[in-house]
N, C-alpha and C. Protein backbone atom coordinates (compact mmCIF):
# COMPACT_ATOMS: atom_id res chain seq x y z
N MET A 1 101.95 54.48 39.52
CA MET A 1 100.52 54.37 39.33
C MET A 1 100.10 52.97 39.77
N ASN A 2 99.06 52.91 40.59
CA ASN A 2 98.62 51.60 41.04
C ASN A 2 97.72 50.93 39.99
N PHE A 3 97.43 49.67 40.22
CA PHE A 3 96.72 48.86 39.25
C PHE A 3 95.31 49.37 38.97
N ILE A 4 94.61 49.83 40.01
CA ILE A 4 93.24 50.32 39.84
C ILE A 4 93.23 51.58 38.96
N ASP A 5 94.11 52.53 39.26
CA ASP A 5 94.19 53.76 38.45
C ASP A 5 94.55 53.43 37.00
N TYR A 6 95.50 52.54 36.84
CA TYR A 6 95.93 52.13 35.50
C TYR A 6 94.77 51.51 34.74
N SER A 7 94.04 50.61 35.38
CA SER A 7 92.93 49.92 34.72
C SER A 7 91.79 50.87 34.37
N ILE A 8 91.48 51.79 35.26
CA ILE A 8 90.40 52.75 34.99
C ILE A 8 90.79 53.67 33.83
N THR A 9 92.03 54.14 33.85
CA THR A 9 92.51 54.99 32.75
C THR A 9 92.45 54.23 31.43
N LEU A 10 92.86 52.99 31.45
CA LEU A 10 92.82 52.15 30.25
C LEU A 10 91.39 51.96 29.77
N LEU A 11 90.49 51.67 30.68
CA LEU A 11 89.09 51.45 30.32
C LEU A 11 88.47 52.70 29.70
N ILE A 12 88.74 53.85 30.30
CA ILE A 12 88.19 55.10 29.77
C ILE A 12 88.80 55.43 28.41
N SER A 13 90.10 55.27 28.28
CA SER A 13 90.74 55.64 27.01
C SER A 13 90.32 54.72 25.87
N TYR A 14 90.09 53.46 26.14
CA TYR A 14 89.68 52.54 25.08
C TYR A 14 88.17 52.55 24.84
N SER A 15 87.42 53.25 25.68
CA SER A 15 85.97 53.31 25.48
C SER A 15 85.59 54.24 24.33
N GLY A 16 86.54 55.03 23.84
CA GLY A 16 86.26 55.94 22.73
C GLY A 16 85.71 55.23 21.51
N ILE A 17 86.21 54.05 21.23
CA ILE A 17 85.73 53.31 20.06
C ILE A 17 84.27 52.89 20.24
N PHE A 18 83.89 52.54 21.46
CA PHE A 18 82.52 52.13 21.71
C PHE A 18 81.57 53.33 21.68
N VAL A 19 82.04 54.47 22.16
CA VAL A 19 81.26 55.71 22.07
C VAL A 19 81.09 56.09 20.60
N GLY A 20 82.14 55.93 19.81
CA GLY A 20 82.05 56.21 18.38
C GLY A 20 81.04 55.32 17.67
N ILE A 21 81.01 54.04 18.03
CA ILE A 21 80.03 53.12 17.44
C ILE A 21 78.62 53.56 17.83
N PHE A 22 78.43 53.92 19.10
CA PHE A 22 77.13 54.39 19.56
C PHE A 22 76.71 55.65 18.79
N LEU A 23 77.63 56.58 18.61
CA LEU A 23 77.32 57.81 17.87
C LEU A 23 76.92 57.50 16.43
N ALA A 24 77.58 56.52 15.82
CA ALA A 24 77.25 56.15 14.44
C ALA A 24 75.82 55.63 14.34
N PHE A 25 75.40 54.83 15.29
CA PHE A 25 74.04 54.31 15.26
C PHE A 25 73.02 55.37 15.66
N PHE A 26 73.43 56.33 16.46
CA PHE A 26 72.54 57.39 16.92
C PHE A 26 72.32 58.43 15.83
N ALA A 27 73.30 58.69 14.99
CA ALA A 27 73.22 59.72 13.96
C ALA A 27 73.48 59.12 12.58
N LYS A 28 72.70 58.12 12.20
CA LYS A 28 72.90 57.42 10.93
C LYS A 28 72.84 58.35 9.72
N GLU A 29 71.91 59.30 9.76
CA GLU A 29 71.72 60.16 8.59
C GLU A 29 72.88 61.14 8.38
N GLU A 30 73.68 61.38 9.41
CA GLU A 30 74.81 62.31 9.29
C GLU A 30 76.09 61.63 8.79
N LEU A 31 76.14 60.31 8.84
CA LEU A 31 77.37 59.59 8.53
C LEU A 31 77.87 59.75 7.09
N PRO A 32 77.01 59.71 6.09
CA PRO A 32 77.55 59.85 4.72
C PRO A 32 78.32 61.15 4.50
N THR A 33 77.83 62.25 5.06
CA THR A 33 78.54 63.51 4.89
C THR A 33 79.72 63.64 5.84
N ALA A 34 79.68 62.92 6.96
CA ALA A 34 80.75 63.04 7.96
C ALA A 34 81.94 62.13 7.68
N LYS A 35 81.77 61.13 6.83
CA LYS A 35 82.83 60.14 6.62
C LYS A 35 84.18 60.76 6.24
N PRO A 36 84.25 61.68 5.27
CA PRO A 36 85.58 62.24 4.94
C PRO A 36 86.20 63.00 6.11
N TYR A 37 85.36 63.68 6.88
CA TYR A 37 85.87 64.44 8.03
C TYR A 37 86.35 63.49 9.13
N LEU A 38 85.65 62.39 9.30
CA LEU A 38 86.08 61.40 10.30
C LEU A 38 87.42 60.79 9.91
N GLN A 39 87.61 60.52 8.62
CA GLN A 39 88.88 59.96 8.17
C GLN A 39 90.02 60.96 8.35
N VAL A 40 89.76 62.23 8.07
CA VAL A 40 90.79 63.26 8.28
C VAL A 40 91.09 63.39 9.77
N LEU A 41 90.06 63.40 10.60
CA LEU A 41 90.26 63.50 12.05
C LEU A 41 91.06 62.31 12.57
N GLN A 42 90.76 61.13 12.09
CA GLN A 42 91.49 59.93 12.49
C GLN A 42 92.97 60.05 12.12
N THR A 43 93.25 60.52 10.93
CA THR A 43 94.64 60.69 10.49
C THR A 43 95.35 61.76 11.31
N LEU A 44 94.69 62.88 11.55
CA LEU A 44 95.31 63.95 12.35
C LEU A 44 95.60 63.49 13.78
N LEU A 45 94.69 62.74 14.36
CA LEU A 45 94.93 62.23 15.71
C LEU A 45 96.08 61.23 15.73
N LEU A 46 96.18 60.41 14.71
CA LEU A 46 97.30 59.47 14.63
C LEU A 46 98.62 60.21 14.51
N ILE A 47 98.66 61.26 13.71
CA ILE A 47 99.88 62.07 13.59
C ILE A 47 100.21 62.74 14.92
N THR A 48 99.20 63.24 15.62
CA THR A 48 99.42 63.85 16.93
C THR A 48 99.98 62.85 17.92
N ILE A 49 99.45 61.63 17.90
CA ILE A 49 99.96 60.58 18.79
C ILE A 49 101.43 60.30 18.46
N LEU A 50 101.76 60.24 17.19
CA LEU A 50 103.15 59.98 16.80
C LEU A 50 104.08 61.09 17.27
N PHE A 51 103.64 62.34 17.19
CA PHE A 51 104.47 63.46 17.68
C PHE A 51 104.67 63.39 19.19
N PHE A 52 103.63 63.00 19.92
CA PHE A 52 103.77 62.83 21.36
C PHE A 52 104.77 61.73 21.68
N LEU A 53 104.74 60.67 20.90
CA LEU A 53 105.65 59.55 21.16
C LEU A 53 107.09 59.90 20.84
N ILE A 54 107.30 60.75 19.85
CA ILE A 54 108.66 61.22 19.56
C ILE A 54 109.19 61.99 20.76
N LYS A 55 108.32 62.72 21.45
CA LYS A 55 108.73 63.47 22.64
C LYS A 55 109.15 62.51 23.77
N VAL A 56 108.48 61.38 23.87
CA VAL A 56 108.76 60.42 24.95
C VAL A 56 110.01 59.60 24.66
N PHE A 57 110.10 59.05 23.47
CA PHE A 57 111.20 58.17 23.12
C PHE A 57 112.31 58.94 22.42
N ASN A 58 113.49 58.39 22.45
CA ASN A 58 114.60 58.94 21.67
C ASN A 58 114.19 58.88 20.19
N PRO A 59 114.30 59.99 19.45
CA PRO A 59 113.81 60.00 18.06
C PRO A 59 114.39 58.90 17.18
N ILE A 60 115.65 58.57 17.34
CA ILE A 60 116.25 57.53 16.49
C ILE A 60 115.65 56.16 16.82
N ILE A 61 115.54 55.86 18.10
CA ILE A 61 114.93 54.58 18.51
C ILE A 61 113.47 54.55 18.07
N PHE A 62 112.78 55.67 18.24
CA PHE A 62 111.38 55.76 17.83
C PHE A 62 111.24 55.46 16.34
N ILE A 63 112.07 56.07 15.53
CA ILE A 63 111.99 55.87 14.08
C ILE A 63 112.27 54.42 13.71
N LEU A 64 113.26 53.81 14.34
CA LEU A 64 113.57 52.41 14.05
C LEU A 64 112.43 51.48 14.45
N ILE A 65 111.90 51.66 15.65
CA ILE A 65 110.83 50.80 16.14
C ILE A 65 109.58 50.94 15.27
N PHE A 66 109.19 52.17 15.00
CA PHE A 66 107.96 52.37 14.25
C PHE A 66 108.10 52.07 12.77
N THR A 67 109.28 52.18 12.23
CA THR A 67 109.49 51.73 10.85
C THR A 67 109.28 50.22 10.77
N ALA A 68 109.82 49.50 11.73
CA ALA A 68 109.63 48.05 11.77
C ALA A 68 108.15 47.70 11.98
N LEU A 69 107.51 48.39 12.93
CA LEU A 69 106.10 48.09 13.20
C LEU A 69 105.21 48.39 12.00
N PHE A 70 105.38 49.56 11.39
CA PHE A 70 104.52 49.91 10.27
C PHE A 70 104.83 49.08 9.04
N SER A 71 106.07 48.66 8.87
CA SER A 71 106.38 47.74 7.77
C SER A 71 105.62 46.43 7.97
N GLY A 72 105.63 45.94 9.20
CA GLY A 72 104.88 44.74 9.52
C GLY A 72 103.39 44.92 9.32
N ILE A 73 102.89 46.08 9.71
CA ILE A 73 101.46 46.36 9.55
C ILE A 73 101.08 46.37 8.08
N PHE A 74 101.85 47.07 7.26
CA PHE A 74 101.50 47.14 5.85
C PHE A 74 101.67 45.79 5.16
N TYR A 75 102.64 45.00 5.60
CA TYR A 75 102.79 43.65 5.06
C TYR A 75 101.56 42.81 5.40
N MET A 76 101.15 42.85 6.68
CA MET A 76 99.98 42.08 7.11
C MET A 76 98.72 42.58 6.42
N ARG A 77 98.63 43.88 6.25
CA ARG A 77 97.46 44.47 5.60
C ARG A 77 97.35 43.95 4.17
N LYS A 78 98.47 43.91 3.49
CA LYS A 78 98.47 43.42 2.10
C LYS A 78 98.21 41.91 2.07
N LYS A 79 98.83 41.20 2.99
CA LYS A 79 98.69 39.74 3.04
C LYS A 79 97.24 39.35 3.34
N LEU A 80 96.60 40.08 4.27
CA LEU A 80 95.23 39.75 4.67
C LEU A 80 94.19 40.49 3.83
N ARG A 81 94.65 41.32 2.89
CA ARG A 81 93.77 42.10 2.01
C ARG A 81 92.81 42.98 2.81
N LEU A 82 93.34 43.66 3.79
CA LEU A 82 92.52 44.57 4.59
C LEU A 82 92.69 45.99 4.06
N ARG A 83 91.61 46.73 4.07
CA ARG A 83 91.67 48.11 3.59
C ARG A 83 92.07 49.07 4.70
N LYS A 84 91.73 48.77 5.90
CA LYS A 84 91.94 49.70 7.01
C LYS A 84 93.11 49.25 7.88
N ILE A 85 93.88 50.21 8.37
CA ILE A 85 94.96 49.87 9.30
C ILE A 85 94.58 50.19 10.73
N SER A 86 93.39 50.75 10.95
CA SER A 86 93.02 51.14 12.31
C SER A 86 92.95 49.93 13.24
N ILE A 87 92.61 48.77 12.71
CA ILE A 87 92.56 47.58 13.56
C ILE A 87 93.95 47.20 14.06
N PHE A 88 94.99 47.58 13.32
CA PHE A 88 96.35 47.28 13.75
C PHE A 88 96.91 48.32 14.70
N MET A 89 96.26 49.47 14.80
CA MET A 89 96.79 50.53 15.66
C MET A 89 96.57 50.21 17.13
N TYR A 90 95.49 49.56 17.47
CA TYR A 90 95.20 49.32 18.87
C TYR A 90 96.18 48.38 19.56
N PRO A 91 96.71 47.33 18.92
CA PRO A 91 97.77 46.56 19.59
C PRO A 91 99.01 47.41 19.85
N ILE A 92 99.33 48.31 18.91
CA ILE A 92 100.47 49.21 19.11
C ILE A 92 100.17 50.16 20.26
N PHE A 93 98.95 50.70 20.29
CA PHE A 93 98.56 51.57 21.39
C PHE A 93 98.65 50.83 22.72
N SER A 94 98.27 49.56 22.73
CA SER A 94 98.33 48.78 23.98
C SER A 94 99.75 48.67 24.50
N LEU A 95 100.68 48.39 23.62
CA LEU A 95 102.08 48.28 24.02
C LEU A 95 102.61 49.63 24.50
N ILE A 96 102.32 50.69 23.76
CA ILE A 96 102.79 52.01 24.14
C ILE A 96 102.14 52.46 25.45
N PHE A 97 100.87 52.15 25.62
CA PHE A 97 100.15 52.49 26.85
C PHE A 97 100.90 51.92 28.06
N PHE A 98 101.33 50.69 27.94
CA PHE A 98 102.08 50.06 29.03
C PHE A 98 103.45 50.71 29.21
N LEU A 99 104.14 50.96 28.11
CA LEU A 99 105.51 51.49 28.19
C LEU A 99 105.58 52.89 28.79
N ILE A 100 104.58 53.73 28.55
CA ILE A 100 104.67 55.10 29.05
C ILE A 100 103.80 55.34 30.28
N SER A 101 103.37 54.27 30.93
CA SER A 101 102.48 54.44 32.09
C SER A 101 103.14 55.21 33.23
N LYS A 102 104.45 55.24 33.30
CA LYS A 102 105.15 55.98 34.35
C LYS A 102 105.58 57.38 33.90
N ASN A 103 105.29 57.73 32.67
CA ASN A 103 105.74 58.99 32.09
C ASN A 103 104.72 60.10 32.36
N ASP A 104 105.19 61.35 32.36
CA ASP A 104 104.31 62.50 32.57
C ASP A 104 103.32 62.70 31.43
N ILE A 105 103.63 62.19 30.28
CA ILE A 105 102.79 62.37 29.11
C ILE A 105 101.64 61.34 29.05
N PHE A 106 101.62 60.42 29.98
CA PHE A 106 100.66 59.33 30.00
C PHE A 106 99.20 59.80 29.92
N PRO A 107 98.75 60.78 30.72
CA PRO A 107 97.35 61.21 30.61
C PRO A 107 97.00 61.78 29.23
N TYR A 108 97.95 62.47 28.62
CA TYR A 108 97.71 63.02 27.28
C TYR A 108 97.56 61.90 26.26
N PHE A 109 98.42 60.89 26.38
CA PHE A 109 98.35 59.76 25.46
C PHE A 109 97.02 59.02 25.63
N ALA A 110 96.59 58.82 26.88
CA ALA A 110 95.32 58.15 27.13
C ALA A 110 94.16 58.95 26.52
N SER A 111 94.22 60.27 26.62
CA SER A 111 93.18 61.12 26.03
C SER A 111 93.18 61.01 24.51
N LEU A 112 94.36 60.95 23.93
CA LEU A 112 94.45 60.83 22.47
C LEU A 112 93.94 59.48 21.98
N ILE A 113 94.14 58.43 22.75
CA ILE A 113 93.58 57.12 22.38
C ILE A 113 92.05 57.21 22.38
N TYR A 114 91.50 57.85 23.40
CA TYR A 114 90.04 58.03 23.47
C TYR A 114 89.55 58.80 22.24
N LEU A 115 90.20 59.92 21.95
CA LEU A 115 89.79 60.74 20.82
C LEU A 115 89.96 60.00 19.49
N TYR A 116 91.02 59.19 19.36
CA TYR A 116 91.23 58.39 18.15
C TYR A 116 90.11 57.36 18.00
N GLY A 117 89.61 56.86 19.11
CA GLY A 117 88.55 55.86 19.06
C GLY A 117 87.22 56.40 18.57
N LEU A 118 86.96 57.69 18.77
CA LEU A 118 85.68 58.26 18.33
C LEU A 118 85.48 58.16 16.82
N PRO A 119 86.40 58.68 16.00
CA PRO A 119 86.18 58.52 14.55
C PRO A 119 86.33 57.07 14.09
N THR A 120 87.21 56.32 14.74
CA THR A 120 87.39 54.91 14.37
C THR A 120 86.09 54.14 14.61
N GLY A 121 85.49 54.34 15.77
CA GLY A 121 84.22 53.68 16.09
C GLY A 121 83.09 54.14 15.18
N SER A 122 83.07 55.43 14.87
CA SER A 122 82.03 55.95 13.98
C SER A 122 82.15 55.35 12.58
N LEU A 123 83.38 55.25 12.09
CA LEU A 123 83.59 54.65 10.76
C LEU A 123 83.24 53.16 10.77
N LEU A 124 83.57 52.48 11.86
CA LEU A 124 83.20 51.07 11.99
C LEU A 124 81.68 50.93 12.04
N GLY A 125 81.02 51.81 12.78
CA GLY A 125 79.56 51.79 12.84
C GLY A 125 78.94 52.07 11.48
N LYS A 126 79.51 53.01 10.74
CA LYS A 126 79.01 53.32 9.39
C LYS A 126 79.14 52.12 8.47
N TYR A 127 80.28 51.45 8.53
CA TYR A 127 80.49 50.26 7.70
C TYR A 127 79.46 49.18 8.06
N THR A 128 79.19 49.02 9.34
CA THR A 128 78.22 48.03 9.79
C THR A 128 76.82 48.39 9.32
N ILE A 129 76.47 49.67 9.39
CA ILE A 129 75.16 50.12 8.93
C ILE A 129 75.03 49.91 7.42
N ASP A 130 76.08 50.26 6.68
CA ASP A 130 76.05 50.12 5.22
C ASP A 130 75.92 48.67 4.77
N THR A 131 76.62 47.78 5.45
CA THR A 131 76.58 46.36 5.05
C THR A 131 75.47 45.59 5.74
N LYS A 132 74.83 46.20 6.71
CA LYS A 132 73.75 45.55 7.49
C LYS A 132 74.23 44.22 8.07
N ASN A 133 75.44 44.23 8.62
CA ASN A 133 76.05 43.02 9.16
C ASN A 133 76.35 43.22 10.64
N SER A 134 75.38 42.91 11.48
CA SER A 134 75.57 43.12 12.92
C SER A 134 76.52 42.08 13.52
N LYS A 135 76.65 40.92 12.89
CA LYS A 135 77.60 39.92 13.39
C LYS A 135 79.04 40.43 13.26
N LEU A 136 79.30 41.16 12.19
CA LEU A 136 80.62 41.76 12.01
C LEU A 136 80.92 42.75 13.12
N LEU A 137 79.93 43.54 13.50
CA LEU A 137 80.11 44.52 14.57
C LEU A 137 80.44 43.82 15.88
N LEU A 138 79.74 42.75 16.19
CA LEU A 138 80.03 42.01 17.42
C LEU A 138 81.43 41.42 17.39
N LYS A 139 81.84 40.94 16.24
CA LYS A 139 83.19 40.39 16.09
C LYS A 139 84.24 41.47 16.32
N LYS A 140 84.02 42.66 15.74
CA LYS A 140 84.96 43.77 15.92
C LYS A 140 85.01 44.23 17.37
N ILE A 141 83.86 44.26 18.04
CA ILE A 141 83.83 44.66 19.45
C ILE A 141 84.63 43.67 20.29
N LYS A 142 84.52 42.38 19.99
CA LYS A 142 85.32 41.38 20.71
C LYS A 142 86.81 41.61 20.48
N ILE A 143 87.18 41.89 19.24
CA ILE A 143 88.59 42.12 18.91
C ILE A 143 89.12 43.34 19.65
N TYR A 144 88.37 44.45 19.64
CA TYR A 144 88.82 45.66 20.32
C TYR A 144 88.83 45.47 21.83
N SER A 145 87.98 44.62 22.36
CA SER A 145 88.00 44.33 23.80
C SER A 145 89.27 43.60 24.19
N ILE A 146 89.78 42.76 23.32
CA ILE A 146 91.04 42.06 23.59
C ILE A 146 92.18 43.05 23.72
N TYR A 147 92.14 44.12 22.93
CA TYR A 147 93.20 45.12 23.00
C TYR A 147 93.20 45.85 24.33
N PHE A 148 92.08 45.86 25.02
CA PHE A 148 92.03 46.42 26.37
C PHE A 148 92.74 45.49 27.35
N ILE A 149 92.66 44.21 27.13
CA ILE A 149 93.22 43.23 28.06
C ILE A 149 94.75 43.18 27.99
N ILE A 150 95.32 43.43 26.82
CA ILE A 150 96.77 43.31 26.62
C ILE A 150 97.57 44.17 27.61
N PRO A 151 97.29 45.48 27.75
CA PRO A 151 98.07 46.27 28.71
C PRO A 151 97.87 45.85 30.16
N VAL A 152 96.67 45.35 30.47
CA VAL A 152 96.42 44.88 31.84
C VAL A 152 97.31 43.69 32.14
N VAL A 153 97.44 42.78 31.18
CA VAL A 153 98.31 41.61 31.35
C VAL A 153 99.76 42.04 31.48
N PHE A 154 100.20 42.99 30.65
CA PHE A 154 101.57 43.52 30.76
C PHE A 154 101.82 44.11 32.15
N TYR A 155 100.89 44.92 32.61
CA TYR A 155 101.05 45.59 33.90
C TYR A 155 101.08 44.57 35.04
N ALA A 156 100.16 43.61 35.00
CA ALA A 156 100.12 42.58 36.04
C ALA A 156 101.39 41.74 36.01
N GLY A 157 101.87 41.41 34.82
CA GLY A 157 103.11 40.64 34.71
C GLY A 157 104.30 41.40 35.25
N LYS A 158 104.34 42.69 35.00
CA LYS A 158 105.44 43.52 35.51
C LYS A 158 105.41 43.55 37.04
N LYS A 159 104.22 43.66 37.60
CA LYS A 159 104.09 43.69 39.07
C LYS A 159 104.48 42.35 39.68
N LEU A 160 104.13 41.26 39.02
CA LEU A 160 104.47 39.94 39.55
C LEU A 160 105.97 39.68 39.49
N LEU A 161 106.62 40.19 38.44
CA LEU A 161 108.05 39.96 38.28
C LEU A 161 108.91 40.87 39.16
N SER A 162 108.34 41.98 39.62
CA SER A 162 109.15 42.89 40.44
C SER A 162 108.94 42.67 41.92
């Protein structure tokens, strides 16, 4: 896959969170009733992503890597007193996005990242609407934009080293 195709796929797959934020602001009155469904959808999509990754990686290696990653995530979550782990999922998605870019399952994974971003963005938008804190939304958008840059840097570094 060349750099342009990789970057466009990355941009589209990570745009799901921004579409979710837009949907939250567009349908404010629907959010209170939709919140439990969005949380369930987010969890189901995360489980689906994990099953796809088991297909790609050796199950034993997969279990070891993700046990270490999720242990670190839960430690950081407790240390930073964060309620949500979705902010920690995107750096993991960035690394996996780079690692499976040559795999046949890559388009499916990119689609799942997009779909995962829809409820994540909607929940983030709901939180912003509830707290009336637009500065927080801008801060979160900057953070999620950085997660788009990580795989691009990995890909460019790999091309420079080869």
